[in-house]
Amino acid sequence: MDGRDLVRSVKAVGSAGATQGLRTVRAAWRRRRADATGLPPRGAERARVPGPVQDVEPGPGGGVVRFSRSELRITVAVNGAVFWGWDGVGPEPSYALAGRCPEPDPRAVLEPDKDGGWRVVAERATVVVSRHGAVEVRTPGGVILRRALPPRWWEPVGGGTARWMQRSEVAADARFFGLGGRASGPRLRDGTYRLWNTDPGRPFGPGDDPLYITMPVQVVVADAATHLVFHDTSWDGTVTLRQGEEGAGSGHDRAGTCELRMDGGPLRCWVMVGTPARVLLAWASLTGAPALPPAWALGHHHARWGFGGEQEVRRIAAGYQERGLPLDAVHLDIDHYDDHQVVTVDQERFPKLPQLAEELRRDGIRLVSIVDAAVKAEPGNAVFDSGSAEDAFVRDTSGRLVRGVVQFGEAVYPDFTHARVRQWWGRLYEERLAQGFAGFWHDLNEPTSFTAFGESTLPRSARHSLEGRGGDHREAHNVYALCMGRAAYEGLRDLVPQERPFVFSRSGWAGMQRYGGTWSGDIATGWPGLRASLSLVMGLGLCGVPYSGPDVGGFDGSPSPELYLRWFQLGAYLPLFRTHASLRAGRREPWEFGPEVLEHARVALVERRRLLPYFVTLAHLARRTGAPYVRPLWWSAPEDHALRDCEDAFLLGDCLLVAPVLDPGADRRAVQLPRGRWYDTTTEQVYEGPAQVLVDAPPSRIPVLARAGAVIPVRGDDGGLELEVWAPARGRTGGGLVVPDAGDGWDEPEIERYVARWEGRRVVVEREGEDGVSAPPHPVRIRGLGTS
């Protein structure tokens, strides 16, 4: 037990009482002792580099380049993605991939290059391997996007897992994004970022790192092209970034750099090149299409840790209804469980939970249940007894159950890296469904330790199945929550096959979008927390996780009416729109902040309900293309440096630009516009981009601008679908896509394509189909005519 563990344990004693404190100290000792005896000492190490090229072996889509001390496997897949793996490793097995690896592109051939190197020329990229093991990724025109220098390994002399380091260079003008959920972004500044899913143990702000979701996924935006790079290993590691600098006048450029250091795992890499849209499409084809949330999950959610009982839930729902405020879901936190057990409901507080769920559903409100990964380690607990019979829980190297400490005391943890355990866990959701729950949010699944925040509750030596390969928690930690999400998603598909599952998780890894989305976790109440909310959503979207959102108002503390309102207004335009707070923070209903905030919040809620068909369309498009709902302003113009550096506004799909108010006291704000004509959706004032403009932002609203020519599906006054069309500029055309969603099942609705154009003095909107153009089947409303 080191000093950090001791300090954390002492803090736990002071905050949780003597009994809980003793448990935390005991658990910390157990974890340290397990690792001391279960992990081999590293001892002396031997450094290794690839050495010079010896020979090559061409193969489908590429081939193998053999060096004196390693070999490099290169494959270009049919989706345009480039794979390379050192020491001959292939792309499988992998938790990130959706099924089998894509087939190799038969047109890509390994051929000699100059100076003794080799290259593979493909449609979207050229890969050049130097004779000493540097790997360059170039555009089809020959511009270098990324140059990975020869890697280095440090191998224990006595055998064991090698750690490794890979340095890379990117263009001087390049900007870094991604790496999972980072509060300081979305653009990643110079610094070191850790790749270890972590509960910070307190409400976090922009300066805190790492957080709950880390991924070795970088999106690098440069003038020549955008590329996504994914180092497919789930081990602990760090990424150190340094932005380049363009030389002024006759000065020389300084390349940007990335240094990746990993404690183990294979050194294998995927790279996708092209426009941002093409890169995310390739990423989704590799790691899986995002799960399609049910339509109700795109509405407004209300949650609180500490509802107390059924009557409080009814009071909240009635409060929304009496004030004419839309509400689509209520989330119950851990306080609805009996003694915090995984599935047993507290019968005193919630004696008729199925009846409550049915009453709410009749009013269009779904119940969502929290589900933690920890299982109370107590005989008589049904889940513990069932899991013990299934041998479902993680054990140490001696075969004993690993026990951690969480809020209810000692707990054990299912090994979600075992298919049999996932099936067992998936069946447990039948009880939750019987209670009337329609969705589930996974919490504390990093997994969290209440004895040492920032570390896993499981010792690194804990044993995992890892799909039958066997291994320890050093490899399993970052994919633990991903596998829990898979267990829930697949279990729900079996239990309720006619409905789309709704699952979102605090933690995850590359590919987590296959099973659902995420939320910010315990974000700090304050203006920095508000700004971090937007950073997290945009950054996760660029990593392939399009459905996410923050706790509106922050998790802890009491937001001022102004802060709450501005957070609420931002949340209304994010994929997951949820108010939530801790037990100590109190109520977060809009009417608790005064009549003025209530009326302005009503405007935001009504507008979210009006835009639901647009959010449904974005959800379907994300599933089909991988494009996030929330996109950086540079999405369609990555070569625009002003947009590349803008982090306080975003595009919602192709049609809307949202500029939230992120600072106190502001009633106007500067907005950086992409090229084209933009309409203020409230005043219909016209702005021409590219430019920076000053836009009114009174307390009643945040600036939202529509792209000229946009065709946006909205909810009409009668509840039906309408088309809101913003007049294109004279001499130009516009258009949009609409995906009508008739329900929450698995039907794949047809994408409706619309074009808007001027015909004399009026704007005509037509639907394009295989048989030509036709009149729209929905009512059409033209806006912006007075200023066109």
PDB file of N, CA and C in Angstrom, residues 375-376 378 381-395 401 412-415 420-421 424-425 427-428:
ATOM      1  N   VAL A 375     -21.655  -5.982  -7.569  1.00  0.00           N
ATOM      2  CA  VAL A 375     -22.679  -6.853  -6.986  1.00  0.00           C
ATOM      3  C   VAL A 375     -22.359  -7.025  -5.507  1.00  0.00           C
ATOM      4  N   LYS A 376     -23.343  -6.745  -4.671  1.00  0.00           N
ATOM      5  CA  LYS A 376     -23.113  -6.849  -3.231  1.00  0.00           C
ATOM      6  C   LYS A 376     -22.711  -8.269  -2.857  1.00  0.00           C
ATOM      7  N   GLU A 378     -22.832 -10.681  -0.671  1.00  0.00           N
ATOM      8  CA  GLU A 378     -23.560 -11.114   0.518  1.00  0.00           C
ATOM      9  C   GLU A 378     -24.448 -12.294   0.171  1.00  0.00           C
ATOM     10  N   ASN A 381     -28.229 -12.363  -1.360  1.00  0.00           N
ATOM     11  CA  ASN A 381     -28.445 -11.445  -2.478  1.00  0.00           C
ATOM     12  C   ASN A 381     -28.601 -12.312  -3.728  1.00  0.00           C
ATOM     13  N   ALA A 382     -29.761 -12.191  -4.385  1.00  0.00           N
ATOM     14  CA  ALA A 382     -30.094 -13.096  -5.486  1.00  0.00           C
ATOM     15  C   ALA A 382     -29.058 -13.047  -6.594  1.00  0.00           C
ATOM     16  N   VAL A 383     -28.562 -11.862  -6.921  1.00  0.00           N
ATOM     17  CA  VAL A 383     -27.602 -11.746  -8.010  1.00  0.00           C
ATOM     18  C   VAL A 383     -26.262 -12.363  -7.606  1.00  0.00           C
ATOM     19  N   PHE A 384     -25.858 -12.144  -6.369  1.00  0.00           N
ATOM     20  CA  PHE A 384     -24.611 -12.739  -5.890  1.00  0.00           C
ATOM     21  C   PHE A 384     -24.701 -14.262  -5.905  1.00  0.00           C
ATOM     22  N   ASP A 385     -25.832 -14.793  -5.412  1.00  0.00           N
ATOM     23  CA  ASP A 385     -25.988 -16.246  -5.379  1.00  0.00           C
ATOM     24  C   ASP A 385     -26.026 -16.828  -6.789  1.00  0.00           C
ATOM     25  N   SER A 386     -26.772 -16.145  -7.692  1.00  0.00           N
ATOM     26  CA  SER A 386     -26.854 -16.623  -9.071  1.00  0.00           C
ATOM     27  C   SER A 386     -25.508 -16.542  -9.764  1.00  0.00           C
ATOM     28  N   GLY A 387     -24.801 -15.442  -9.569  1.00  0.00           N
ATOM     29  CA  GLY A 387     -23.492 -15.289 -10.189  1.00  0.00           C
ATOM     30  C   GLY A 387     -22.478 -16.265  -9.643  1.00  0.00           C
ATOM     31  N   SER A 388     -22.562 -16.566  -8.349  1.00  0.00           N
ATOM     32  CA  SER A 388     -21.641 -17.538  -7.758  1.00  0.00           C
ATOM     33  C   SER A 388     -21.872 -18.918  -8.362  1.00  0.00           C
ATOM     34  N   ALA A 389     -23.146 -19.260  -8.582  1.00  0.00           N
ATOM     35  CA  ALA A 389     -23.449 -20.543  -9.200  1.00  0.00           C
ATOM     36  C   ALA A 389     -22.932 -20.618 -10.633  1.00  0.00           C
ATOM     37  N   GLU A 390     -22.884 -19.470 -11.309  1.00  0.00           N
ATOM     38  CA  GLU A 390     -22.383 -19.406 -12.688  1.00  0.00           C
ATOM     39  C   GLU A 390     -20.867 -19.224 -12.755  1.00  0.00           C
ATOM     40  N   ASP A 391     -20.224 -19.088 -11.587  1.00  0.00           N
ATOM     41  CA  ASP A 391     -18.800 -18.743 -11.546  1.00  0.00           C
ATOM     42  C   ASP A 391     -18.544 -17.510 -12.416  1.00  0.00           C
ATOM     43  N   ALA A 392     -19.321 -16.462 -12.159  1.00  0.00           N
ATOM     44  CA  ALA A 392     -19.334 -15.290 -13.029  1.00  0.00           C
ATOM     45  C   ALA A 392     -18.393 -14.180 -12.574  1.00  0.00           C
ATOM     46  N   PHE A 393     -17.851 -14.249 -11.373  1.00  0.00           N
ATOM     47  CA  PHE A 393     -17.143 -13.103 -10.821  1.00  0.00           C
ATOM     48  C   PHE A 393     -15.624 -13.213 -10.995  1.00  0.00           C
ATOM     49  N   VAL A 394     -15.005 -12.051 -11.060  1.00  0.00           N
ATOM     50  CA  VAL A 394     -13.560 -11.961 -11.262  1.00  0.00           C
ATOM     51  C   VAL A 394     -12.831 -12.543 -10.053  1.00  0.00           C
ATOM     52  N   ARG A 395     -11.774 -13.308 -10.335  1.00  0.00           N
ATOM     53  CA  ARG A 395     -10.969 -13.923  -9.283  1.00  0.00           C
ATOM     54  C   ARG A 395      -9.525 -13.446  -9.399  1.00  0.00           C
ATOM     55  N   LEU A 401     -12.254 -14.918  -4.970  1.00  0.00           N
ATOM     56  CA  LEU A 401     -13.032 -13.802  -5.495  1.00  0.00           C
ATOM     57  C   LEU A 401     -12.359 -12.483  -5.122  1.00  0.00           C
ATOM     58  N   VAL A 412     -18.410  -7.718  -5.427  1.00  0.00           N
ATOM     59  CA  VAL A 412     -17.672  -8.506  -6.405  1.00  0.00           C
ATOM     60  C   VAL A 412     -18.096  -8.030  -7.795  1.00  0.00           C
ATOM     61  N   TYR A 413     -17.330  -8.470  -8.803  1.00  0.00           N
ATOM     62  CA  TYR A 413     -17.525  -7.904 -10.140  1.00  0.00           C
ATOM     63  C   TYR A 413     -17.607  -9.014 -11.183  1.00  0.00           C
ATOM     64  N   PRO A 414     -18.655  -9.003 -12.011  1.00  0.00           N
ATOM     65  CA  PRO A 414     -18.744  -9.991 -13.083  1.00  0.00           C
ATOM     66  C   PRO A 414     -17.588  -9.825 -14.070  1.00  0.00           C
ATOM     67  N   ASP A 415     -17.162 -10.932 -14.639  1.00  0.00           N
ATOM     68  CA  ASP A 415     -16.135 -10.888 -15.680  1.00  0.00           C
ATOM     69  C   ASP A 415     -16.843 -10.781 -17.030  1.00  0.00           C
ATOM     70  N   ARG A 420     -20.129 -16.403 -21.614  1.00  0.00           N
ATOM     71  CA  ARG A 420     -21.131 -17.017 -20.746  1.00  0.00           C
ATOM     72  C   ARG A 420     -21.602 -16.056 -19.668  1.00  0.00           C
ATOM     73  N   VAL A 421     -20.691 -15.254 -19.120  1.00  0.00           N
ATOM     74  CA  VAL A 421     -21.055 -14.285 -18.086  1.00  0.00           C
ATOM     75  C   VAL A 421     -21.914 -13.175 -18.678  1.00  0.00           C
ATOM     76  N   TRP A 424     -25.400 -14.501 -18.916  1.00  0.00           N
ATOM     77  CA  TRP A 424     -26.028 -14.522 -17.585  1.00  0.00           C
ATOM     78  C   TRP A 424     -26.468 -13.123 -17.180  1.00  0.00           C
ATOM     79  N   TRP A 425     -25.583 -12.148 -17.354  1.00  0.00           N
ATOM     80  CA  TRP A 425     -25.902 -10.776 -16.957  1.00  0.00           C
ATOM     81  C   TRP A 425     -27.061 -10.233 -17.804  1.00  0.00           C
ATOM     82  N   ARG A 427     -29.563 -11.740 -18.991  1.00  0.00           N
ATOM     83  CA  ARG A 427     -30.851 -12.269 -18.531  1.00  0.00           C
ATOM     84  C   ARG A 427     -31.370 -11.536 -17.302  1.00  0.00           C
ATOM     85  N   LEU A 428     -30.479 -10.914 -16.534  1.00  0.00           N
ATOM     86  CA  LEU A 428     -30.913 -10.205 -15.333  1.00  0.00           C
ATOM     87  C   LEU A 428     -31.827  -9.020 -15.647  1.00  0.00           C
TER      88      LEU A 428
END
